[in-house]
PDB file of C-alpha atoms in Angstrom:
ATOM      1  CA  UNK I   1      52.643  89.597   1.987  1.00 86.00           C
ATOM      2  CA  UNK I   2      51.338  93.173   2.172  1.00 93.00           C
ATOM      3  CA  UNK I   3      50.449  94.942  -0.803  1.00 95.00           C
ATOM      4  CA  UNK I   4      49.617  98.499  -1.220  1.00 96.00           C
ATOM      5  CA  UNK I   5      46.624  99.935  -3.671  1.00 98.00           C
ATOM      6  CA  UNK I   6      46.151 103.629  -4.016  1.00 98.00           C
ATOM      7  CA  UNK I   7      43.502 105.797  -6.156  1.00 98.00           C
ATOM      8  CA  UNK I   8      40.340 108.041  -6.645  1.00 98.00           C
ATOM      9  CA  UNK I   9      36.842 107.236  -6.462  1.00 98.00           C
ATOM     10  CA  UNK I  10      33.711 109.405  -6.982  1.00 98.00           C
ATOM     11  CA  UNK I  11      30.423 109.030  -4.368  1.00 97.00           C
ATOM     12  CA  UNK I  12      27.211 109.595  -4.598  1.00 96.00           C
ATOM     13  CA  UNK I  13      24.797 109.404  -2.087  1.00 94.00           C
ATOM     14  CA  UNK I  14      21.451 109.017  -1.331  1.00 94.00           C
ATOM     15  CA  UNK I  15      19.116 109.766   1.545  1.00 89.00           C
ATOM     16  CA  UNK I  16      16.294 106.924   2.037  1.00 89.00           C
ATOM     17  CA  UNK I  17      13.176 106.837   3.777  1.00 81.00           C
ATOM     18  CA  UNK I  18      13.780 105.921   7.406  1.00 69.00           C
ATOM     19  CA  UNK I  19      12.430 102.443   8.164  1.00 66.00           C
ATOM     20  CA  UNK I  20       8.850 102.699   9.691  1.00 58.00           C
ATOM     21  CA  UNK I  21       8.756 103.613  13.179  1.00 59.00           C
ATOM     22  CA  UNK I  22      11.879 106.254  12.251  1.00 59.00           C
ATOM     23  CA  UNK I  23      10.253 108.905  11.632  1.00 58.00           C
ATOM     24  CA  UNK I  24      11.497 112.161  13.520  1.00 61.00           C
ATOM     25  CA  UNK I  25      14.728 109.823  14.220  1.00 69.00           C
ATOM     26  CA  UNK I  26      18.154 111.973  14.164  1.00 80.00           C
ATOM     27  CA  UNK I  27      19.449 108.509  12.540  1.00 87.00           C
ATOM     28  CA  UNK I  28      19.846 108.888   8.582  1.00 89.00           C
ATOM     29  CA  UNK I  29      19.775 106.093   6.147  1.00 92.00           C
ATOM     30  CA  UNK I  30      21.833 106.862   2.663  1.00 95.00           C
ATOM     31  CA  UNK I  31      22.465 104.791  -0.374  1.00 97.00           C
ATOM     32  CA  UNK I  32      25.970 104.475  -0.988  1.00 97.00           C
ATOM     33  CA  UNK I  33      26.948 104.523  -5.180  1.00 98.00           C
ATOM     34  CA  UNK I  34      31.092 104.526  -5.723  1.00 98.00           C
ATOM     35  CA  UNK I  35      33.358 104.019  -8.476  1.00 98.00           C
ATOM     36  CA  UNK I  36      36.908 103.341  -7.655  1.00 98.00           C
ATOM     37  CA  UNK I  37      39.774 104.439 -10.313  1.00 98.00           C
ATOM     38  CA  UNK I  38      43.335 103.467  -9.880  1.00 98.00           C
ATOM     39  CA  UNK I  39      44.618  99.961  -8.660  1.00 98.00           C
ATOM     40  CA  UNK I  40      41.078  99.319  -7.883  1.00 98.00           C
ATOM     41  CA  UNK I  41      39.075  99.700 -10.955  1.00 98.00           C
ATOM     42  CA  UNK I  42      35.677  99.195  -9.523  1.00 98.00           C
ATOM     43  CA  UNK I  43      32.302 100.027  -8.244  1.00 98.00           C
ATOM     44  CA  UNK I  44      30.246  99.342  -4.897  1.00 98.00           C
ATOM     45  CA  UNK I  45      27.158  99.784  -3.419  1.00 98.00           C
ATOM     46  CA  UNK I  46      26.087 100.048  -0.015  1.00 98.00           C
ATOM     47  CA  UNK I  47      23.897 101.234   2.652  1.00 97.00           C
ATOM     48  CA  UNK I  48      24.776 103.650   5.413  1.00 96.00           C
ATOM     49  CA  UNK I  49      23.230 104.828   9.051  1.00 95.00           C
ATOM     50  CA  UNK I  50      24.343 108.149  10.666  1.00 93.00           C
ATOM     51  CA  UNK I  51      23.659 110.125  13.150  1.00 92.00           C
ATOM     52  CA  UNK I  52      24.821 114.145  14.277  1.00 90.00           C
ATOM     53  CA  UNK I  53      25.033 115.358  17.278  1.00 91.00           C
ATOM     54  CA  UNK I  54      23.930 118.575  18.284  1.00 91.00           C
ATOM     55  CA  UNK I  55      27.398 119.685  19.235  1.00 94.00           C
ATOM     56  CA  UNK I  56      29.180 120.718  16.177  1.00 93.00           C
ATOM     57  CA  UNK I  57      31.478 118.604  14.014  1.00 94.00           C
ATOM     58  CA  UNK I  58      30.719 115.461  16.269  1.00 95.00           C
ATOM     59  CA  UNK I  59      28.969 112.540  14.554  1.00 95.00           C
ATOM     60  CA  UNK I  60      29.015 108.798  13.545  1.00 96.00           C
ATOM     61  CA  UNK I  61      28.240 106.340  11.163  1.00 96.00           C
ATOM     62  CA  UNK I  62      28.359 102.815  10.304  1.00 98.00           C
ATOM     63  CA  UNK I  63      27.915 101.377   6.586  1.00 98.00           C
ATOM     64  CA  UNK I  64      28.412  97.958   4.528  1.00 98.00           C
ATOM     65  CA  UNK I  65      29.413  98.284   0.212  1.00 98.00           C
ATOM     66  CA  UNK I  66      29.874  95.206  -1.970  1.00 98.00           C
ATOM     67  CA  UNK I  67      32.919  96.599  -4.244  1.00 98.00           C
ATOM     68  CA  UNK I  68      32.724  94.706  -8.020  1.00 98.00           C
ATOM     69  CA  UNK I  69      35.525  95.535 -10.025  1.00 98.00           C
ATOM     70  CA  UNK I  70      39.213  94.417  -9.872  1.00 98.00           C
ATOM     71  CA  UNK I  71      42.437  95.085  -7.583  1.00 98.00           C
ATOM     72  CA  UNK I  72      45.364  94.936  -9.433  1.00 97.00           C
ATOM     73  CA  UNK I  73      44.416  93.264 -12.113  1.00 96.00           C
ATOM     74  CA  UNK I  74      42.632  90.539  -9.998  1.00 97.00           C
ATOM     75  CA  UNK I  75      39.024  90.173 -10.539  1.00 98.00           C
ATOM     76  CA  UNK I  76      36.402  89.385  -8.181  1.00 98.00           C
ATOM     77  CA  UNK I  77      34.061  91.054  -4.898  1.00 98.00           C
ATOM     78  CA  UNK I  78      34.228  91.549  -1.500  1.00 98.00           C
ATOM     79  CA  UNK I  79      32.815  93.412   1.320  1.00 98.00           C
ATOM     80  CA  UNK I  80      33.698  96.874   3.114  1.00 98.00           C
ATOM     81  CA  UNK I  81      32.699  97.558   6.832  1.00 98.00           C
ATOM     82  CA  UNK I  82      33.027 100.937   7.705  1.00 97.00           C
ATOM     83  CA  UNK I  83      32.832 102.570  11.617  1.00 97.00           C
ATOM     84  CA  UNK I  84      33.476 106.049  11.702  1.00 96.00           C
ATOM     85  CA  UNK I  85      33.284 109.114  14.277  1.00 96.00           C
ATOM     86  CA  UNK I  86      33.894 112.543  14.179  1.00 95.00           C
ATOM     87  CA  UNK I  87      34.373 114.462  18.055  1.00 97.00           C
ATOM     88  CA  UNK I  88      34.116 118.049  17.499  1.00 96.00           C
ATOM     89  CA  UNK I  89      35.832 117.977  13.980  1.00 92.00           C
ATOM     90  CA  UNK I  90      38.195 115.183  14.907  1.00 94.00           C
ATOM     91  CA  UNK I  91      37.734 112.410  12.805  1.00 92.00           C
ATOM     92  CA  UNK I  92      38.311 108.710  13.205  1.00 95.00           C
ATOM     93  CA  UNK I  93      37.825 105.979  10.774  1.00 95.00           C
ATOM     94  CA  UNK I  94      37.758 102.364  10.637  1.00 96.00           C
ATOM     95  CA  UNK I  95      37.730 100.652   6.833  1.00 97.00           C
ATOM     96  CA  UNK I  96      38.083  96.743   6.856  1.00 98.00           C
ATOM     97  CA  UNK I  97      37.355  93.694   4.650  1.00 98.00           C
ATOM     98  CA  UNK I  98      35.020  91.749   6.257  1.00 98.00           C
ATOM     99  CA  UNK I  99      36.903  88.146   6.681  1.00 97.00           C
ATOM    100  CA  UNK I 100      35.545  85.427   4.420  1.00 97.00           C
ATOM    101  CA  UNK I 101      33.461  87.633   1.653  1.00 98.00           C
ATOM    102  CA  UNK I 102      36.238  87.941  -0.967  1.00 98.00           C
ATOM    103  CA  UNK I 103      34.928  85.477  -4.597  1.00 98.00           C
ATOM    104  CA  UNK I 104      36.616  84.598  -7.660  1.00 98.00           C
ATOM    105  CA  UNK I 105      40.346  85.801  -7.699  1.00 97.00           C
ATOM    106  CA  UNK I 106      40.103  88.049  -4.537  1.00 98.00           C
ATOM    107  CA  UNK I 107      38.853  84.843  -2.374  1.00 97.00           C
ATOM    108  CA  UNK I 108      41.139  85.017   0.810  1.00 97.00           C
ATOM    109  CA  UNK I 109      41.581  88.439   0.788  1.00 98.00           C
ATOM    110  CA  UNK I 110      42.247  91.232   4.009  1.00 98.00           C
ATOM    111  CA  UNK I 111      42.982  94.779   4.616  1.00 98.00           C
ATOM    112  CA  UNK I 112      42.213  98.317   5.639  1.00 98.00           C
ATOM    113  CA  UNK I 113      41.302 101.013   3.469  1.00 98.00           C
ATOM    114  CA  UNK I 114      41.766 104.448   4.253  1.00 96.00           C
ATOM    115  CA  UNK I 115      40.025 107.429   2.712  1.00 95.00           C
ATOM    116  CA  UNK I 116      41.219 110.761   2.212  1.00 94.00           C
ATOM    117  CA  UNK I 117      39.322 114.100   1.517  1.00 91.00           C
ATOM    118  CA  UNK I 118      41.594 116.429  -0.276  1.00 93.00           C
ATOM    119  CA  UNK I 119      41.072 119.439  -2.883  1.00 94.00           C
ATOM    120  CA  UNK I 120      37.271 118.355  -3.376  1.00 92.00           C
ATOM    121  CA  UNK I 121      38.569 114.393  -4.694  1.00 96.00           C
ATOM    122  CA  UNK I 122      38.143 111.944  -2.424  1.00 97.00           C
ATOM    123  CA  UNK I 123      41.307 109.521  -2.696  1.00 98.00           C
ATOM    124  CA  UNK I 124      41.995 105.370  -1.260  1.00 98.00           C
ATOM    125  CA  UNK I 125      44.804 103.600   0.562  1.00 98.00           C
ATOM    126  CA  UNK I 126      44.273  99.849   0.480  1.00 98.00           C
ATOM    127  CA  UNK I 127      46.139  97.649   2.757  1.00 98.00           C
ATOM    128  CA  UNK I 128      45.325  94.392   1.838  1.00 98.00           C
ATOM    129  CA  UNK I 129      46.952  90.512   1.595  1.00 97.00           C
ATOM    130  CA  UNK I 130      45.714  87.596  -0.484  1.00 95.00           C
ATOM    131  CA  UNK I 131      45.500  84.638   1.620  1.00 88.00           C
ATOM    132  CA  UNK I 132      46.038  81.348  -0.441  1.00 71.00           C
ATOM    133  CA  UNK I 133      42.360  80.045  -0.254  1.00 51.00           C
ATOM    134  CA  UNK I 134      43.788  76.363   1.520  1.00 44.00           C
ATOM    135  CA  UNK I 135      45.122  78.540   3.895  1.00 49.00           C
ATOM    136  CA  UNK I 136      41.859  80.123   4.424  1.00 45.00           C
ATOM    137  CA  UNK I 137      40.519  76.992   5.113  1.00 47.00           C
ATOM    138  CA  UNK I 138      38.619  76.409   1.619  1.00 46.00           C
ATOM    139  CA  UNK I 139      38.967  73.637  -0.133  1.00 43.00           C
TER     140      UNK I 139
END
């Protein structure tokens, strides 16, 4: 069964030194910082590579964040994967759970997350199922 999470969260992030050997590179490293309000009352953190083109609005980035908190009242972590482009201002984003990293009371759990940028907030849709962990092959 498909269950439905919406919300707010606040970002911060951080540029890092690129890894030795970077330097000059037109790839970006940030520290990712997030706290999630709504049906996910949490916080992540994360790391995040990027790189801009030297067309304008065109871009792409990839980034992991280990979200702490709980969904729905469930508590527990898991794991975001994030793939996102931009083509000249057009945007496209993927947001998943990476299978398997779910603990406690969110073990066996899936989904998509969507973010939206709206009035300076940034706002959450979460897709996401709860596998019975037998199911999910635990035992």
């Amino acid at each position: 069964m498909t269950t439905t999470a919406s919300g707010s969260f606040e970002i911060e992030l951080s540029p890092q030194q690129p890894d030795s050997g970077q330097e000059g590179s037109a790839v970006g490293r940030m520290r990712i910082d997030k706290q999630f309000h709504g049906d996910l009352e949490a916080v992540s953190k994360g790391q995040m590579l990027s790189f801009r083109s030297a067309v304008e609005g065109s871009a792409g980035y990839v980034a992991i964040e280990e979200v702490s908190g709980t969904l729905n009242g469930r508590r527990g972590t898991f794991v975001l994967q994030h793939s996102g482009t931009m083509t000249r201002g057009e945007p496209h984003l993927s947001l998943h759970v990476v299978p398997d990293s779910g603990t406690d009371q969110l073990e066996g759990l899936s989904g998509t997350m969507s973010i939206d940028i709206r009035d300076g907030g940034h706002f959450y849709g979460f897709e996401y199922s709860l596998a019975d962990a037998r199911e999910a092959g635990a035992e």
